[in-house]
GROMACS .gro file of C-alpha atoms in nm:
model
  276
    1MET     CA    1  -0.005  -0.011   0.003
    2ALA     CA    2   0.285   0.240   0.081
    3GLU     CA    3   0.434   0.195  -0.256
    4ALA     CA    4   0.101   0.255  -0.420
    5VAL     CA    5   0.044   0.573  -0.223
    6GLY     CA    6   0.397   0.698  -0.284
    7LEU     CA    7   0.358   0.661  -0.671
    8TYR     CA    8   0.036   0.845  -0.651
    9ASN     CA    9   0.185   1.134  -0.453
   10ALA     CA   10   0.507   1.153  -0.652
   11ASN     CA   11   0.314   1.167  -1.002
   12GLY     CA   12  -0.014   1.355  -0.925
   13GLN     CA   13  -0.193   1.590  -0.695
   14PHE     CA   14  -0.489   1.418  -0.506
   15THR     CA   15  -0.669   1.519  -0.185
   16LYS     CA   16  -0.819   1.180  -0.033
   17SER     CA   17  -0.809   1.025   0.296
   18LEU     CA   18  -0.804   0.635   0.281
   19ASN     CA   19  -0.910   0.390   0.525
   20VAL     CA   20  -0.760   0.036   0.462
   21TYR     CA   21  -0.882  -0.290   0.597
   22TYR     CA   22  -0.825  -0.673   0.554
   23ASN     CA   23  -1.138  -0.864   0.511
   24SER     CA   24  -1.119  -1.242   0.466
   25GLY     CA   25  -1.468  -1.230   0.309
   26VAL     CA   26  -1.351  -1.018   0.004
   27PRO     CA   27  -1.233  -1.235  -0.296
   28THR     CA   28  -0.980  -0.979  -0.401
   29ALA     CA   29  -1.017  -0.625  -0.307
   30ASN     CA   30  -1.297  -0.349  -0.333
   31ALA     CA   31  -1.310   0.017  -0.272
   32ASN     CA   32  -1.569   0.313  -0.256
   33TRP     CA   33  -1.565   0.701  -0.314
   34ALA     CA   34  -1.587   0.726   0.056
   35GLY     CA   35  -1.209   0.622   0.077
   36THR     CA   36  -1.246   0.272   0.215
   37ILE     CA   37  -1.047  -0.007   0.070
   38ASN     CA   38  -1.085  -0.378   0.163
   39PHE     CA   39  -0.821  -0.614   0.080
   40GLY     CA   40  -0.900  -0.978   0.066
   41GLY     CA   41  -0.736  -1.264  -0.124
   42THR     CA   42  -0.490  -1.025  -0.320
   43ARG     CA   43  -0.262  -0.769  -0.175
   44ASN     CA   44  -0.008  -0.612  -0.395
   45THR     CA   45   0.094  -0.271  -0.545
   46ARG     CA   46  -0.092  -0.307  -0.876
   47VAL     CA   47  -0.418  -0.405  -0.684
   48ALA     CA   48  -0.365  -0.117  -0.438
   49MET     CA   49  -0.330   0.131  -0.709
   50HIS     CA   50  -0.635  -0.002  -0.906
   51GLU     CA   51  -0.840   0.022  -0.574
   52ILE     CA   52  -0.724   0.394  -0.512
   53GLY     CA   53  -0.853   0.458  -0.861
   54HIS     CA   54  -1.207   0.359  -0.740
   55THR     CA   55  -1.171   0.603  -0.432
   56LEU     CA   56  -1.104   0.876  -0.671
   57GLY     CA   57  -1.440   0.828  -0.847
   58ILE     CA   58  -1.376   0.522  -1.111
   59GLY     CA   59  -1.701   0.347  -1.114
   60GLN     CA   60  -1.793   0.506  -0.786
   61HIS     CA   61  -1.916   0.843  -0.861
   62TRP     CA   62  -2.229   0.952  -1.057
   63LYS     CA   63  -1.988   1.191  -1.277
   64TYR     CA   64  -1.815   0.890  -1.391
   65ALA     CA   65  -2.112   0.732  -1.520
   66SER     CA   66  -2.211   1.047  -1.693
   67LEU     CA   67  -1.897   1.053  -1.893
   68MET     CA   68  -1.857   0.675  -1.954
   69THR     CA   69  -2.131   0.640  -2.219
   70SER     CA   70  -2.168   0.336  -2.443
   71GLY     CA   71  -1.825   0.220  -2.342
   72THR     CA   72  -1.639   0.539  -2.447
   73TRP     CA   73  -1.515   0.831  -2.216
   74ASP     CA   74  -1.651   1.162  -2.300
   75GLY     CA   75  -1.381   1.378  -2.138
   76PRO     CA   76  -1.132   1.588  -2.331
   77VAL     CA   77  -0.849   1.588  -2.091
   78ALA     CA   78  -0.814   1.207  -2.043
   79ASN     CA   79  -0.869   1.135  -2.417
   80ALA     CA   80  -0.601   1.379  -2.523
   81LEU     CA   81  -0.361   1.212  -2.255
   82ARG     CA   82  -0.438   0.867  -2.401
   83ALA     CA   83  -0.341   1.027  -2.751
   84GLU     CA   84  -0.037   1.139  -2.608
   85PHE     CA   85   0.055   0.803  -2.463
   86ASP     CA   86  -0.038   0.611  -2.758
   87GLY     CA   87  -0.055   0.826  -3.076
   88SER     CA   88  -0.435   0.791  -3.092
   89GLY     CA   89  -0.747   0.641  -2.923
   90THR     CA   90  -0.995   0.747  -2.643
   91MET     CA   91  -1.035   0.600  -2.304
   92LEU     CA   92  -1.276   0.294  -2.286
   93GLY     CA   93  -1.463   0.140  -2.009
   94ASP     CA   94  -1.794   0.008  -1.850
   95SER     CA   95  -1.996   0.100  -1.542
   96VAL     CA   96  -1.701   0.002  -1.292
   97HIS     CA   97  -1.374  -0.003  -1.477
   98MET     CA   98  -1.165   0.192  -1.735
   99TRP     CA   99  -0.895   0.099  -1.964
  100PRO     CA  100  -0.628   0.112  -2.075
  101TYR     CA  101  -0.413   0.209  -1.770
  102GLY     CA  102  -0.689   0.093  -1.528
  103LEU     CA  103  -0.446  -0.183  -1.383
  104ASN     CA  104  -0.726  -0.408  -1.399
  105PHE     CA  105  -0.521  -0.718  -1.439
  106ASP     CA  106  -0.163  -0.821  -1.343
  107SER     CA  107  -0.098  -0.839  -1.730
  108GLU     CA  108  -0.133  -0.466  -1.737
  109ASP     CA  109   0.110  -0.407  -1.458
  110GLY     CA  110   0.469  -0.236  -1.497
  111THR     CA  111   0.655   0.076  -1.414
  112ARG     CA  112   0.533   0.259  -1.706
  113ASN     CA  113   0.175   0.181  -1.672
  114ARG     CA  114   0.164   0.253  -1.307
  115VAL     CA  115   0.294   0.597  -1.368
  116ARG     CA  116   0.044   0.624  -1.656
  117HIS     CA  117  -0.229   0.497  -1.435
  118VAL     CA  118  -0.175   0.782  -1.188
  119MET     CA  119  -0.140   1.039  -1.454
  120MET     CA  120  -0.486   0.921  -1.623
  121MET     CA  121  -0.652   0.921  -1.286
  122GLN     CA  122  -0.560   1.278  -1.252
  123ALA     CA  123  -0.695   1.365  -1.612
  124MET     CA  124  -1.021   1.177  -1.539
  125GLN     CA  125  -1.052   1.345  -1.214
  126CYS     CA  126  -1.013   1.672  -1.394
  127ASP     CA  127  -1.284   1.567  -1.650
  128MET     CA  128  -1.522   1.487  -1.375
  129ASP     CA  129  -1.444   1.820  -1.204
  130LEU     CA  130  -1.346   1.603  -0.894
  131GLY     CA  131  -0.973   1.727  -0.899
  132PRO     CA  132  -0.734   2.003  -1.022
  133CYS     CA  133  -0.673   2.051  -1.376
  134ASP     CA  134  -0.369   2.260  -1.353
  135VAL     CA  135  -0.130   1.999  -1.237
  136ASN     CA  136   0.221   2.015  -1.381
  137ARG     CA  137   0.251   1.687  -1.569
  138LEU     CA  138   0.622   1.712  -1.632
  139VAL     CA  139   0.692   1.664  -1.259
  140GLY     CA  140   0.701   1.286  -1.161
  141THR     CA  141   0.912   0.983  -1.156
  142PHE     CA  142   1.032   0.727  -1.403
  143ARG     CA  143   1.009   0.991  -1.695
  144ARG     CA  144   1.188   0.935  -2.033
  145ILE     CA  145   1.343   1.231  -2.186
  146VAL     CA  146   1.282   1.152  -2.562
  147GLY     CA  147   1.468   1.335  -2.846
  148ARG     CA  148   1.243   1.427  -3.147
  149ALA     CA  149   1.516   1.387  -3.408
  150SER     CA  150   1.574   1.030  -3.333
  151ASN     CA  151   1.308   0.909  -3.094
  152LYS     CA  152   1.567   0.774  -2.866
  153VAL     CA  153   1.591   0.861  -2.503
  154MET     CA  154   1.877   1.041  -2.282
  155ASP     CA  155   2.081   0.759  -2.128
  156THR     CA  156   2.365   0.755  -1.859
  157VAL     CA  157   2.679   0.590  -1.936
  158GLY     CA  158   2.785   0.477  -1.603
  159ASN     CA  159   2.657   0.556  -1.256
  160SER     CA  160   2.927   0.763  -1.104
  161ASP     CA  161   3.010   1.139  -1.089
  162GLY     CA  162   3.110   1.259  -1.421
  163SER     CA  163   2.925   0.978  -1.616
  164THR     CA  164   2.826   1.127  -1.940
  165ILE     CA  165   2.468   1.142  -2.082
  166GLN     CA  166   2.395   1.001  -2.444
  167MET     CA  167   2.120   0.914  -2.661
  168TYR     CA  168   2.019   0.543  -2.697
  169GLY     CA  169   1.720   0.318  -2.785
  170ASP     CA  170   1.479   0.287  -2.506
  171TRP     CA  171   1.522  -0.062  -2.345
  172GLY     CA  172   1.361   0.039  -2.015
  173GLY     CA  173   1.668   0.052  -1.799
  174SER     CA  174   1.687   0.277  -1.488
  175ASN     CA  175   1.967   0.453  -1.650
  176GLN     CA  176   1.718   0.586  -1.894
  177ARG     CA  177   1.451   0.696  -1.650
  178TRP     CA  178   1.458   1.051  -1.462
  179SER     CA  179   1.287   1.189  -1.167
  180VAL     CA  180   1.173   1.537  -1.270
  181ILE     CA  181   1.187   1.801  -0.998
  182SER     CA  182   1.019   2.146  -1.015
  183HIS     CA  183   1.201   2.441  -0.860
  184GLY     CA  184   0.919   2.674  -0.963
  185ASP     CA  185   0.938   2.958  -1.245
  186GLY     CA  186   0.965   2.694  -1.507
  187ILE     CA  187   1.294   2.554  -1.373
  188TYR     CA  188   1.352   2.193  -1.323
  189SER     CA  189   1.623   1.932  -1.222
  190PHE     CA  190   1.654   1.570  -1.358
  191ARG     CA  191   1.756   1.315  -1.111
  192SER     CA  192   1.862   0.975  -1.254
  193MET     CA  193   1.652   0.678  -1.134
  194GLN     CA  194   1.949   0.474  -1.150
  195SER     CA  195   2.091   0.654  -0.880
  196GLY     CA  196   1.843   0.882  -0.693
  197ASN     CA  197   2.144   1.106  -0.554
  198ARG     CA  198   2.271   1.213  -0.900
  199ALA     CA  199   2.123   1.454  -1.152
  200ALA     CA  200   2.192   1.585  -1.494
  201ASN     CA  201   2.470   1.863  -1.479
  202VAL     CA  202   2.632   2.081  -1.726
  203HIS     CA  203   2.988   1.950  -1.720
  204ASN     CA  204   3.230   2.171  -1.521
  205SER     CA  205   2.966   2.452  -1.526
  206GLY     CA  206   3.049   2.511  -1.894
  207THR     CA  207   2.878   2.787  -2.070
  208THR     CA  208   2.996   2.748  -2.413
  209SER     CA  209   2.851   2.562  -2.700
  210GLY     CA  210   2.955   2.189  -2.704
  211THR     CA  211   2.967   2.132  -2.337
  212ASP     CA  212   2.895   1.752  -2.246
  213MET     CA  213   2.597   1.679  -2.013
  214THR     CA  214   2.704   1.448  -1.718
  215ILE     CA  215   2.558   1.327  -1.411
  216THR     CA  216   2.684   1.440  -1.053
  217SER     CA  217   2.573   1.423  -0.697
  218TYR     CA  218   2.269   1.627  -0.647
  219SER     CA  219   2.330   1.964  -0.497
  220GLY     CA  220   2.033   2.167  -0.631
  221GLN     CA  221   2.286   2.436  -0.753
  222ASN     CA  222   2.216   2.622  -1.081
  223VAL     CA  223   2.440   2.390  -1.293
  224GLN     CA  224   2.183   2.114  -1.230
  225ARG     CA  225   1.879   2.349  -1.311
  226PHE     CA  226   1.726   2.375  -1.651
  227TYR     CA  227   1.426   2.579  -1.799
  228VAL     CA  228   1.190   2.369  -1.993
  229ASP     CA  229   1.028   2.572  -2.260
  230ASP     CA  230   0.712   2.463  -2.442
  231TYR     CA  231   0.823   2.491  -2.806
  232ALA     CA  232   0.592   2.332  -3.067
  233ASP     CA  233   0.336   2.037  -3.078
  234GLY     CA  234   0.400   1.914  -2.717
  235TRP     CA  235   0.772   1.916  -2.773
  236PHE     CA  236   0.998   2.117  -2.529
  237ARG     CA  237   1.357   2.285  -2.534
  238ILE     CA  238   1.577   2.249  -2.233
  239ARG     CA  239   1.816   2.543  -2.136
  240PRO     CA  240   2.073   2.559  -1.865
  241VAL     CA  241   1.995   2.812  -1.600
  242ILE     CA  242   2.373   2.899  -1.621
  243ALA     CA  243   2.366   2.957  -1.991
  244THR     CA  244   2.011   3.044  -2.097
  245ASP     CA  245   2.113   3.124  -2.458
  246LEU     CA  246   2.207   2.756  -2.514
  247CYS     CA  247   1.987   2.441  -2.541
  248LEU     CA  248   2.039   2.074  -2.479
  249ALA     CA  249   2.084   1.888  -2.796
  250ALA     CA  250   2.162   1.544  -2.933
  251ASP     CA  251   2.480   1.526  -3.131
  252GLY     CA  252   2.353   1.271  -3.383
  253THR     CA  253   2.058   1.049  -3.416
  254GLY     CA  254   2.244   0.707  -3.361
  255ASN     CA  255   2.294   0.521  -3.043
  256ASN     CA  256   2.583   0.671  -2.822
  257ALA     CA  257   2.532   1.021  -2.961
  258ASN     CA  258   2.646   1.264  -2.698
  259VAL     CA  259   2.396   1.514  -2.533
  260GLU     CA  260   2.549   1.855  -2.513
  261THR     CA  261   2.477   2.232  -2.520
  262ALA     CA  262   2.430   2.418  -2.836
  263THR     CA  263   2.313   2.758  -2.951
  264CYS     CA  264   1.948   2.738  -2.948
  265SER     CA  265   1.780   2.689  -3.292
  266THR     CA  266   1.476   2.524  -3.450
  267SER     CA  267   1.643   2.173  -3.496
  268THR     CA  268   1.463   1.881  -3.383
  269SER     CA  269   1.782   1.767  -3.218
  270GLN     CA  270   1.692   2.034  -2.957
  271GLN     CA  271   1.337   1.931  -2.909
  272TRP     CA  272   1.232   1.679  -2.616
  273LYS     CA  273   0.945   1.521  -2.453
  274LEU     CA  274   0.940   1.434  -2.086
  275ILE     CA  275   0.701   1.119  -2.049
  276PRO     CA  276   0.643   0.800  -1.875
   0.00000   0.00000   0.00000
């Protein structure tokens, strides 16, 4: 349960008090809008996250029923998020459950789907007017930083101070996942999920084009802080706080291409998405 609550708190903004019980008469688990969760025969993180979704309104609030019509969700925020995740499509469901990302079965489980589940709960709460709509979706755990030019992801080469950051095909490794932290005013840090105490860093505090990106022990100083600017079509540019005329760029489209700073331009090598 603690892991489920932690993922919800790290990747969304919810106001809900939960009361959790064990009930041997419950085959698997159940939950209601009042915030009560009863665990019976199955107790794991996937089931806990699924049941938390019910406490947030899925299949338990009349506004859910009013938007889930004929098996299709009629809410623009969640449907837009589904399209962002999968390229197209709308959210589907019945009177009790929604899919995809409902974590209804063990076959749907996994780190990426757990984070997407939380983000989808946030979006559906917004559609139902049961939760905030102004949540910063860049912030959270297990984020991929995807380059537009190659569709590859930022990847750390090693796990020590000074290890370089490169582009590589996404194979799901923790060295390709980042915890995105907001400092306010559009400024963020990117902490490696491979080693939570290291963060993306402009090597040697360089302020000239061509400076490599590395990871170093997290200090929260400006050398590890970046502006993330909305650029076009859901893509962003990332600019070091210590050199705001420069942008992070991939030096090529193949595996092992360096991530470095470059004079900001319209190049797709400088355009990024931060998604689970």
